[in-house]
mmCIF file of C-alpha atoms in Angstrom:
data_model
loop_
_atom_site.group_PDB
_atom_site.id
_atom_site.type_symbol
_atom_site.label_atom_id
_atom_site.label_comp_id
_atom_site.label_asym_id
_atom_site.label_seq_id
_atom_site.Cartn_x
_atom_site.Cartn_y
_atom_site.Cartn_z
ATOM 1 C CA MET A 1 0.000 0.000 0.000
ATOM 2 C CA TYR A 2 3.014 2.298 0.386
ATOM 3 C CA TRP A 3 4.463 1.443 -3.012
ATOM 4 C CA GLN A 4 3.998 5.040 -4.200
ATOM 5 C CA THR A 5 4.737 6.669 -0.844
ATOM 6 C CA ARG A 6 8.236 7.960 -0.109
ATOM 7 C CA ALA A 7 10.135 6.579 2.860
ATOM 8 C CA ASP A 8 10.926 10.021 4.221
ATOM 9 C CA ASP A 9 7.253 10.974 3.959
ATOM 10 C CA LEU A 10 6.396 7.986 6.165
ATOM 11 C CA VAL A 11 8.715 9.085 8.946
ATOM 12 C CA VAL A 12 7.671 12.734 8.557
ATOM 13 C CA LYS A 13 4.022 11.749 8.948
ATOM 14 C CA ALA A 14 4.874 9.786 12.090
ATOM 15 C CA MET A 15 6.885 12.704 13.458
ATOM 16 C CA ILE A 16 4.062 15.160 12.871
ATOM 17 C CA GLY A 17 1.738 12.793 14.744
ATOM 18 C CA LEU A 18 4.190 12.631 17.644
ATOM 19 C CA LEU A 19 4.458 16.411 17.824
ATOM 20 C CA GLU A 20 0.670 16.823 17.701
ATOM 21 C CA ARG A 21 0.338 14.467 20.655
ATOM 22 C CA ASN A 22 2.963 16.345 22.673
ATOM 23 C CA GLN A 23 2.064 19.963 22.038
ATOM 24 C CA ASN A 24 3.347 21.055 25.454
ATOM 25 C CA VAL A 25 6.892 20.644 24.154
ATOM 26 C CA PRO A 26 8.019 23.765 22.246
ATOM 27 C CA LYS A 27 9.439 22.680 18.917
ATOM 28 C CA ASP A 28 12.566 24.781 19.397
ATOM 29 C CA ARG A 29 13.325 22.913 22.630
ATOM 30 C CA ILE A 30 13.912 19.611 20.832
ATOM 31 C CA ASP A 31 17.661 19.140 21.029
ATOM 32 C CA ASP A 32 18.216 16.521 18.317
ATOM 33 C CA VAL A 33 16.486 14.098 15.942
ATOM 34 C CA ALA A 34 17.946 10.640 15.315
ATOM 35 C CA ILE A 35 16.300 8.589 12.565
ATOM 36 C CA ALA A 36 17.576 5.170 11.520
ATOM 37 C CA ALA A 37 17.458 3.347 8.194
ATOM 38 C CA THR A 38 19.281 0.230 7.094
ATOM 39 C CA THR A 39 19.577 1.143 3.412
ATOM 40 C CA GLN A 40 20.545 4.805 3.404
ATOM 41 C CA GLU A 41 20.023 5.735 -0.224
ATOM 42 C CA GLY A 42 17.382 7.476 -2.311
ATOM 43 C CA ASP A 43 14.438 8.592 -0.197
ATOM 44 C CA GLN A 44 16.099 6.986 2.843
ATOM 45 C CA GLY A 45 19.338 8.922 2.406
ATOM 46 C CA LEU A 46 20.533 12.491 2.928
ATOM 47 C CA THR A 47 20.851 12.414 6.749
ATOM 48 C CA LEU A 48 17.286 11.391 7.536
ATOM 49 C CA GLY A 49 17.134 12.948 10.997
ATOM 50 C CA ARG A 50 17.841 16.402 9.623
ATOM 51 C CA THR A 51 15.743 16.195 6.464
ATOM 52 C CA SER A 52 12.733 14.695 8.239
ATOM 53 C CA ALA A 53 12.936 17.322 10.983
ATOM 54 C CA LEU A 54 12.786 20.102 8.399
ATOM 55 C CA LEU A 55 9.961 18.420 6.490
ATOM 56 C CA ALA A 56 7.985 17.887 9.706
ATOM 57 C CA GLY A 57 8.046 21.605 10.445
ATOM 58 C CA LEU A 58 10.656 21.719 13.184
ATOM 59 C CA PRO A 59 12.648 24.959 13.353
ATOM 60 C CA GLN A 60 15.882 25.122 11.378
ATOM 61 C CA SER A 61 17.710 25.358 14.707
ATOM 62 C CA VAL A 62 16.881 21.695 15.453
ATOM 63 C CA PRO A 63 19.676 19.384 14.246
ATOM 64 C CA GLY A 64 19.372 15.757 13.173
ATOM 65 C CA TYR A 65 21.337 12.756 11.993
ATOM 66 C CA ALA A 66 20.965 9.231 10.617
ATOM 67 C CA ILE A 67 21.813 5.926 12.291
ATOM 68 C CA ASP A 68 22.303 2.372 11.056
ATOM 69 C CA ARG A 69 22.353 -0.821 13.080
ATOM 70 C CA MET A 70 20.239 -2.775 10.618
ATOM 71 C CA CYS A 71 17.228 -4.267 12.477
ATOM 72 C CA ALA A 72 18.085 -2.400 15.685
ATOM 73 C CA GLY A 73 18.307 1.020 14.055
ATOM 74 C CA ALA A 74 15.435 2.676 15.918
ATOM 75 C CA MET A 75 16.441 0.918 19.134
ATOM 76 C CA THR A 76 19.948 2.360 18.738
ATOM 77 C CA ALA A 77 18.524 5.798 17.952
ATOM 78 C CA VAL A 78 16.621 5.632 21.259
ATOM 79 C CA THR A 79 19.552 4.435 23.342
ATOM 80 C CA THR A 80 21.890 6.957 21.717
ATOM 81 C CA VAL A 81 19.740 10.005 22.430
ATOM 82 C CA ALA A 82 18.949 8.592 25.886
ATOM 83 C CA GLY A 83 22.676 8.654 26.554
ATOM 84 C CA GLY A 84 22.664 12.331 25.608
ATOM 85 C CA VAL A 85 19.788 12.946 28.019
ATOM 86 C CA SER A 86 21.558 11.055 30.801
ATOM 87 C CA PHE A 87 24.764 13.002 30.183
ATOM 88 C CA GLY A 88 22.858 16.281 30.379
ATOM 89 C CA ALA A 89 23.483 17.315 26.772
ATOM 90 C CA TYR A 90 19.826 16.891 25.783
ATOM 91 C CA ASP A 91 16.546 17.767 27.494
ATOM 92 C CA VAL A 92 14.278 16.350 24.795
ATOM 93 C CA ALA A 93 15.085 14.407 21.622
ATOM 94 C CA ILE A 94 13.207 12.484 18.944
ATOM 95 C CA ALA A 95 14.325 8.978 17.948
ATOM 96 C CA GLY A 96 12.891 6.561 15.421
ATOM 97 C CA GLY A 97 13.422 4.651 12.232
ATOM 98 C CA VAL A 98 12.041 3.946 8.793
ATOM 99 C CA GLU A 99 12.386 1.212 6.222
ATOM 100 C CA HIS A 100 10.749 1.094 2.816
ATOM 101 C CA MET A 101 11.579 -2.494 1.925
ATOM 102 C CA GLY A 102 9.564 -2.260 -1.261
ATOM 103 C CA ARG A 103 11.893 0.437 -2.569
ATOM 104 C CA HIS A 104 15.002 -0.687 -0.696
ATOM 105 C CA PRO A 105 15.267 -4.462 -0.141
ATOM 106 C CA LEU A 106 17.748 -5.582 2.499
ATOM 107 C CA GLY A 107 21.304 -5.487 1.137
ATOM 108 C CA ILE A 108 20.466 -3.767 -2.146
ATOM 109 C CA GLY A 109 23.465 -1.876 -3.474
ATOM 110 C CA ALA A 110 25.746 -3.264 -0.765
ATOM 111 C CA ASP A 111 29.267 -4.331 -1.699
ATOM 112 C CA PRO A 112 30.543 -6.669 1.054
ATOM 113 C CA ASN A 113 34.305 -6.721 1.345
ATOM 114 C CA PRO A 114 35.648 -9.840 -0.425
ATOM 115 C CA ARG A 115 37.758 -10.607 2.638
ATOM 116 C CA PHE A 116 34.609 -11.805 4.439
ATOM 117 C CA LEU A 117 34.506 -14.861 2.206
ATOM 118 C CA ALA A 118 38.138 -15.102 1.087
ATOM 119 C CA GLU A 119 39.378 -15.231 4.671
ATOM 120 C CA LYS A 120 36.328 -17.187 5.828
ATOM 121 C CA LEU A 121 35.428 -14.516 8.377
ATOM 122 C CA VAL A 122 31.771 -15.369 7.857
ATOM 123 C CA SER A 123 29.814 -17.953 5.917
ATOM 124 C CA PRO A 124 27.965 -16.868 2.745
ATOM 125 C CA ASP A 125 24.825 -17.863 4.660
ATOM 126 C CA ALA A 126 25.404 -15.019 7.121
ATOM 127 C CA LEU A 127 24.060 -12.508 4.612
ATOM 128 C CA ASP A 128 20.812 -14.466 4.128
ATOM 129 C CA MET A 129 18.639 -13.995 7.196
ATOM 130 C CA GLY A 130 16.394 -16.947 6.368
ATOM 131 C CA LYS A 131 19.369 -19.282 6.223
ATOM 132 C CA THR A 132 20.564 -18.051 9.611
ATOM 133 C CA ALA A 133 17.144 -18.992 10.980
ATOM 134 C CA GLU A 134 17.497 -22.485 9.516
ATOM 135 C CA ARG A 135 20.854 -22.790 11.287
ATOM 136 C CA ILE A 136 19.179 -22.163 14.664
ATOM 137 C CA HIS A 137 16.826 -25.055 13.937
ATOM 138 C CA ASP A 138 19.942 -27.145 13.191
ATOM 139 C CA ARG A 139 21.561 -26.176 16.479
ATOM 140 C CA PHE A 140 18.458 -26.786 18.604
ATOM 141 C CA PRO A 141 16.545 -29.712 17.078
ATOM 142 C CA HIS A 142 14.104 -29.763 20.004
ATOM 143 C CA LEU A 143 12.820 -26.402 18.729
ATOM 144 C CA THR A 144 10.816 -28.124 16.042
ATOM 145 C CA LYS A 145 9.052 -26.783 12.984
ATOM 146 C CA GLU A 146 5.745 -27.602 14.648
ATOM 147 C CA ARG A 147 6.621 -25.391 17.627
ATOM 148 C CA ALA A 148 7.652 -22.593 15.256
ATOM 149 C CA ASP A 149 4.424 -22.999 13.255
ATOM 150 C CA ARG A 150 2.350 -22.787 16.416
ATOM 151 C CA PHE A 151 4.185 -19.643 17.506
ATOM 152 C CA GLY A 152 3.555 -18.068 14.093
ATOM 153 C CA MET A 153 -0.125 -18.953 14.205
ATOM 154 C CA LEU A 154 -0.524 -17.520 17.710
ATOM 155 C CA SER A 155 1.165 -14.289 16.648
ATOM 156 C CA GLN A 156 -1.437 -13.837 13.918
ATOM 157 C CA GLN A 157 -4.263 -14.586 16.334
ATOM 158 C CA LYS A 158 -2.939 -12.244 19.026
ATOM 159 C CA VAL A 159 -2.536 -9.317 16.624
ATOM 160 C CA ALA A 160 -6.074 -9.852 15.287
ATOM 161 C CA ALA A 161 -7.440 -9.928 18.856
ATOM 162 C CA ALA A 162 -5.496 -6.766 19.740
ATOM 163 C CA TYR A 163 -6.950 -4.947 16.726
ATOM 164 C CA GLU A 164 -10.439 -6.181 17.584
ATOM 165 C CA ALA A 165 -10.027 -4.853 21.137
ATOM 166 C CA GLY A 166 -8.654 -1.495 19.903
ATOM 167 C CA LYS A 167 -5.299 -1.966 21.619
ATOM 168 C CA LEU A 168 -3.038 -0.955 18.719
ATOM 169 C CA GLN A 169 -5.002 1.824 17.050
ATOM 170 C CA PRO A 170 -4.200 4.622 19.558
ATOM 171 C CA ASP A 171 -0.544 4.567 18.533
ATOM 172 C CA LEU A 172 -1.085 4.412 14.768
ATOM 173 C CA ILE A 173 -0.874 7.349 12.360
ATOM 174 C CA SER A 174 -3.116 7.278 9.277
ATOM 175 C CA VAL A 175 -1.235 7.850 6.024
ATOM 176 C CA ALA A 176 -2.593 8.828 2.613
ATOM 177 C CA THR A 177 -1.782 6.275 -0.084
ATOM 178 C CA ARG A 178 -1.981 6.279 -3.856
ATOM 179 C CA SER A 179 -2.514 3.400 -6.258
ATOM 180 C CA ALA A 180 -3.960 2.648 -9.669
ATOM 181 C CA ASP A 181 -7.391 2.864 -8.029
ATOM 182 C CA GLY A 182 -6.768 6.400 -6.794
ATOM 183 C CA TRP A 183 -6.160 7.841 -3.333
ATOM 184 C CA GLY A 184 -6.718 5.876 -0.160
ATOM 185 C CA LEU A 185 -5.981 5.989 3.551
ATOM 186 C CA ALA A 186 -3.835 3.442 5.373
ATOM 187 C CA THR A 187 -5.279 2.930 8.849
ATOM 188 C CA ARG A 188 -4.140 -0.576 9.808
ATOM 189 C CA ASP A 189 -1.354 -3.023 9.139
ATOM 190 C CA GLU A 190 -1.617 -4.783 5.813
ATOM 191 C CA GLY A 191 -0.012 -8.200 6.214
ATOM 192 C CA MET A 192 -2.170 -9.790 8.885
ATOM 193 C CA ARG A 193 -3.503 -13.301 8.285
ATOM 194 C CA PRO A 194 -5.797 -14.128 11.227
ATOM 195 C CA GLU A 195 -7.183 -17.129 9.334
ATOM 196 C CA THR A 196 -3.820 -18.929 9.691
ATOM 197 C CA THR A 197 -4.047 -22.564 10.790
ATOM 198 C CA MET A 198 -1.507 -25.227 11.710
ATOM 199 C CA GLU A 199 -2.652 -27.270 8.720
ATOM 200 C CA GLY A 200 -2.071 -24.370 6.359
ATOM 201 C CA LEU A 201 1.351 -23.631 7.809
ATOM 202 C CA ALA A 202 2.415 -27.255 7.532
ATOM 203 C CA GLY A 203 1.993 -27.148 3.753
ATOM 204 C CA LEU A 204 4.034 -23.993 3.054
ATOM 205 C CA ARG A 205 7.254 -24.327 1.106
ATOM 206 C CA THR A 206 10.622 -23.721 2.742
ATOM 207 C CA PRO A 207 12.304 -21.123 0.506
ATOM 208 C CA PHE A 208 15.613 -20.910 2.341
ATOM 209 C CA ARG A 209 16.494 -24.614 2.208
ATOM 210 C CA PRO A 210 15.000 -27.687 0.508
ATOM 211 C CA HIS A 211 13.064 -29.654 3.130
ATOM 212 C CA GLY A 212 13.851 -26.911 5.647
ATOM 213 C CA ARG A 213 11.783 -25.683 8.561
ATOM 214 C CA VAL A 214 11.456 -21.912 8.031
ATOM 215 C CA THR A 215 8.472 -20.746 5.970
ATOM 216 C CA ALA A 216 6.661 -17.515 5.193
ATOM 217 C CA GLY A 217 4.321 -18.361 8.072
ATOM 218 C CA THR A 218 7.161 -18.313 10.602
ATOM 219 C CA SER A 219 9.021 -15.321 9.162
ATOM 220 C CA SER A 220 8.354 -11.601 9.328
ATOM 221 C CA PRO A 221 7.043 -10.338 5.971
ATOM 222 C CA LEU A 222 8.775 -7.645 3.933
ATOM 223 C CA THR A 223 7.196 -4.445 5.200
ATOM 224 C CA ASP A 224 7.323 -0.677 4.811
ATOM 225 C CA GLY A 225 6.924 1.433 7.943
ATOM 226 C CA ALA A 226 8.164 4.200 10.210
ATOM 227 C CA THR A 227 8.170 4.863 13.954
ATOM 228 C CA VAL A 228 9.176 7.763 16.179
ATOM 229 C CA SER A 229 9.373 8.396 19.914
ATOM 230 C CA MET A 230 10.103 11.285 22.249
ATOM 231 C CA ILE A 231 12.851 10.791 24.837
ATOM 232 C CA ALA A 232 13.013 13.306 27.675
ATOM 233 C CA GLY A 233 14.900 13.822 30.924
ATOM 234 C CA ALA A 234 13.164 14.085 34.278
ATOM 235 C CA ASP A 235 13.542 17.880 34.443
ATOM 236 C CA ALA A 236 12.016 18.294 30.988
ATOM 237 C CA VAL A 237 9.145 15.971 31.906
ATOM 238 C CA LYS A 238 8.367 18.236 34.843
ATOM 239 C CA GLU A 239 8.860 21.495 32.930
ATOM 240 C CA PHE A 240 6.570 20.530 30.058
ATOM 241 C CA GLY A 241 4.006 18.591 32.091
ATOM 242 C CA LEU A 242 4.650 15.345 30.223
ATOM 243 C CA THR A 243 3.331 11.964 31.308
ATOM 244 C CA PRO A 244 6.176 9.455 30.969
ATOM 245 C CA LYS A 245 5.156 6.067 29.582
ATOM 246 C CA MET A 246 8.371 4.228 30.479
ATOM 247 C CA ARG A 247 11.676 4.853 32.220
ATOM 248 C CA MET A 248 14.834 3.390 30.713
ATOM 249 C CA VAL A 249 16.706 1.260 33.253
ATOM 250 C CA SER A 250 19.541 -0.186 31.165
ATOM 251 C CA PHE A 251 20.400 -1.311 27.661
ATOM 252 C CA ALA A 252 22.969 -3.517 25.995
ATOM 253 C CA PHE A 253 24.090 -4.685 22.584
ATOM 254 C CA ALA A 254 26.104 -7.837 21.998
ATOM 255 C CA GLY A 255 27.688 -9.740 19.145
ATOM 256 C CA VAL A 256 27.349 -13.396 18.135
ATOM 257 C CA GLU A 257 28.364 -15.502 15.146
ATOM 258 C CA PRO A 258 26.816 -13.837 12.078
ATOM 259 C CA GLU A 259 25.632 -17.265 10.859
ATOM 260 C CA ILE A 260 23.299 -17.532 13.872
ATOM 261 C CA MET A 261 22.429 -13.878 14.261
ATOM 262 C CA GLY A 262 19.044 -14.819 15.759
ATOM 263 C CA LEU A 263 20.717 -15.769 19.039
ATOM 264 C CA GLY A 264 21.905 -12.184 19.547
ATOM 265 C CA PRO A 265 19.210 -11.143 22.062
ATOM 266 C CA VAL A 266 20.370 -13.826 24.512
ATOM 267 C CA PRO A 267 23.754 -12.276 25.400
ATOM 268 C CA SER A 268 22.443 -8.719 25.027
ATOM 269 C CA THR A 269 19.656 -9.491 27.515
ATOM 270 C CA GLU A 270 22.038 -11.143 29.963
ATOM 271 C CA LYS A 271 24.287 -8.099 29.697
ATOM 272 C CA ALA A 272 21.412 -5.617 30.190
ATOM 273 C CA LEU A 273 20.133 -7.578 33.208
ATOM 274 C CA ARG A 274 23.612 -7.545 34.762
ATOM 275 C CA LYS A 275 23.920 -3.807 34.278
ATOM 276 C CA ALA A 276 20.500 -3.275 35.877
ATOM 277 C CA GLY A 277 21.145 -5.652 38.780
ATOM 278 C CA LEU A 278 18.091 -7.683 37.791
ATOM 279 C CA SER A 279 17.346 -11.287 36.850
ATOM 280 C CA ILE A 280 15.054 -12.646 34.182
ATOM 281 C CA ASP A 281 12.538 -13.433 36.948
ATOM 282 C CA ASP A 282 12.129 -9.682 37.554
ATOM 283 C CA ILE A 283 10.758 -9.139 34.043
ATOM 284 C CA GLY A 284 6.976 -9.080 33.832
ATOM 285 C CA LEU A 285 6.484 -8.283 30.139
ATOM 286 C CA PHE A 286 8.523 -9.080 27.031
ATOM 287 C CA GLU A 287 8.317 -7.482 23.584
ATOM 288 C CA LEU A 288 10.558 -9.633 21.394
ATOM 289 C CA ASN A 289 10.921 -8.880 17.717
ATOM 290 C CA GLU A 290 9.645 -11.802 15.676
ATOM 291 C CA ALA A 291 12.131 -11.727 12.834
ATOM 292 C CA PHE A 292 11.580 -15.501 12.736
ATOM 293 C CA ALA A 293 9.628 -17.718 15.108
ATOM 294 C CA ILE A 294 12.690 -19.889 15.741
ATOM 295 C CA GLN A 295 14.650 -16.839 16.833
ATOM 296 C CA VAL A 296 12.118 -15.998 19.552
ATOM 297 C CA LEU A 297 11.822 -19.651 20.595
ATOM 298 C CA SER A 298 15.592 -19.886 21.075
ATOM 299 C CA PHE A 299 15.450 -16.861 23.409
ATOM 300 C CA LEU A 300 12.562 -18.294 25.406
ATOM 301 C CA ASP A 301 14.220 -21.706 25.596
ATOM 302 C CA HIS A 302 17.460 -20.213 26.926
ATOM 303 C CA PHE A 303 15.675 -18.384 29.739
ATOM 304 C CA GLY A 304 13.274 -21.217 30.579
ATOM 305 C CA ILE A 305 10.150 -19.391 29.380
ATOM 306 C CA ALA A 306 7.247 -21.313 27.822
ATOM 307 C CA ASP A 307 6.507 -20.848 24.124
ATOM 308 C CA ASP A 308 3.044 -19.497 24.954
ATOM 309 C CA ASP A 309 3.904 -17.530 28.101
ATOM 310 C CA PRO A 310 1.294 -14.729 28.339
ATOM 311 C CA ARG A 311 4.003 -12.215 29.247
ATOM 312 C CA VAL A 312 5.567 -12.558 25.804
ATOM 313 C CA ASN A 313 4.250 -10.458 22.917
ATOM 314 C CA PRO A 314 0.693 -10.412 24.303
ATOM 315 C CA TRP A 315 -0.524 -8.437 21.279
ATOM 316 C CA GLY A 316 1.393 -10.472 18.719
ATOM 317 C CA GLY A 317 4.366 -9.313 16.746
ATOM 318 C CA ALA A 318 6.322 -8.966 13.542
ATOM 319 C CA ILE A 319 5.255 -12.294 12.030
ATOM 320 C CA ALA A 320 1.824 -10.694 11.665
ATOM 321 C CA VAL A 321 2.485 -6.943 11.343
ATOM 322 C CA GLY A 322 5.883 -7.100 9.654
ATOM 323 C CA HIS A 323 9.422 -6.052 10.464
ATOM 324 C CA PRO A 324 10.409 -2.857 8.639
ATOM 325 C CA LEU A 325 13.998 -3.309 9.842
ATOM 326 C CA ALA A 326 15.215 -0.009 11.308
ATOM 327 C CA ALA A 327 11.704 1.001 12.421
ATOM 328 C CA SER A 328 10.892 -2.045 14.556
ATOM 329 C CA GLY A 329 12.719 -1.188 17.782
ATOM 330 C CA VAL A 330 10.385 1.702 18.579
ATOM 331 C CA ARG A 331 7.311 -0.363 17.672
ATOM 332 C CA LEU A 332 8.314 -2.811 20.398
ATOM 333 C CA MET A 333 8.672 0.070 22.839
ATOM 334 C CA ILE A 334 5.315 1.580 21.936
ATOM 335 C CA GLN A 335 3.546 -1.723 22.560
ATOM 336 C CA LEU A 336 5.359 -2.324 25.852
ATOM 337 C CA ALA A 337 4.437 1.171 27.050
ATOM 338 C CA ALA A 338 0.763 0.554 26.296
ATOM 339 C CA GLN A 339 0.879 -2.778 28.134
ATOM 340 C CA PHE A 340 2.564 -1.165 31.144
ATOM 341 C CA ALA A 341 -0.441 1.150 31.485
ATOM 342 C CA GLU A 342 -2.712 -1.905 31.676
ATOM 343 C CA HIS A 343 -0.500 -3.806 34.112
ATOM 344 C CA PRO A 344 0.452 -1.714 37.163
ATOM 345 C CA GLU A 345 1.498 -4.945 38.895
ATOM 346 C CA VAL A 346 4.409 -5.258 36.440
ATOM 347 C CA ARG A 347 7.482 -3.219 37.322
ATOM 348 C CA TYR A 348 9.981 -4.178 34.590
ATOM 349 C CA GLY A 349 9.708 -5.057 30.913
ATOM 350 C CA ILE A 350 12.108 -5.846 28.102
ATOM 351 C CA THR A 351 12.289 -4.980 24.425
ATOM 352 C CA ALA A 352 14.787 -7.144 22.536
ATOM 353 C CA MET A 353 15.685 -8.043 18.974
ATOM 354 C CA CYS A 354 18.202 -9.871 16.854
ATOM 355 C CA VAL A 355 20.314 -7.904 14.390
ATOM 356 C CA GLY A 356 21.775 -8.882 11.038
ATOM 357 C CA LEU A 357 25.476 -9.769 10.842
ATOM 358 C CA GLY A 358 25.383 -11.269 14.318
ATOM 359 C CA GLN A 359 24.183 -8.823 16.963
ATOM 360 C CA GLY A 360 21.457 -8.504 19.556
ATOM 361 C CA GLY A 361 19.944 -5.521 21.336
ATOM 362 C CA THR A 362 17.994 -5.277 24.592
ATOM 363 C CA VAL A 363 16.475 -2.401 26.556
ATOM 364 C CA ILE A 364 15.065 -2.836 30.070
ATOM 365 C CA TRP A 365 12.259 -0.471 31.032
ATOM 366 C CA GLU A 366 10.494 0.400 34.288
ATOM 367 C CA ASN A 367 6.746 0.919 34.477
ATOM 368 C CA PRO A 368 5.866 4.395 35.862
ATOM 369 C CA SER A 369 2.404 3.006 36.691
ATOM 370 C CA TRP A 370 3.844 0.291 38.962
ATOM 371 C CA ASN A 371 1.778 0.048 42.123
ATOM 372 C CA GLY A 372 4.367 -1.738 44.239
ATOM 373 C CA ARG A 373 2.531 -5.039 44.166
ATOM 374 C CA ARG A 374 2.914 -8.186 42.109
ATOM 375 C CA LYS A 375 0.009 -10.136 40.701
#
């Protein structure tokens, strides 16, 4: 539906929506704008943070820059500006990401250094995300295709239920679209398949390996999208009368073998927990990016969490709504913030994701609505 919509227009529309919902913040008091994209060319190039700030109507005095950590682009934009807030350099900043995968498929135009293969630094499979997912199945045979299929089906069902209950709509921005049929209005995610069944999933082909285990039903679809968030320090929250939705406790990024990049959130989460002085048992809600079902299952298996634990992605995830690479980190945060408001008994939550070329990213958040009691 966004085939004829520019990538920068997507992020500008999201930014305008953010500013409209936070009108107490004077536009000239925004200290910086960090916008991520994985493929920084064409309408995703030209220092997106600066160009999108100008297009969204921010004063010329507001600077901006672009960021790239592939899938964790928006997450890195958030943690980077949060560091500026913590240091005292920023009062308020905007962080987000955009990916128009229709215009800019993953890896298009890239020219990997021949040393990667010549010196066997990485396997050729490392640049094919689907093949890295198959390798996790190889490493953990008890994480079967059937378990992955069931996880994919439940993601579709949970997203459909969340839409039906009106959980997701408050954080969406409607965008005008254009097609051969004329003008339209995008008001909901396009790739959802609530009719998904285990029988249907069992018959899908495995495009990444003959007789493999990863299918379209257990993978995030190619998606176009943009997200933005406002990050503010405590003094700015008080000055502008803002209502904080989450408080950042700690964050961490970690590296793993590129061939099994889906395992990245395991060490990044362990690292973030250590820095926060917490254990996995302290976490009451998880928003895990569903790049592939097997990737999430490997995380849950490592930490001893059931495949269908109600704390995990209660409103579904990227298998249903898509994973527009650099935009997804903030989507996870938006959903966790909304769930915090509904669960004052939960003090801590996690947003985590795997990252191409062998990385993982995790942010631990505290619920400002926490009532001091556990369920």
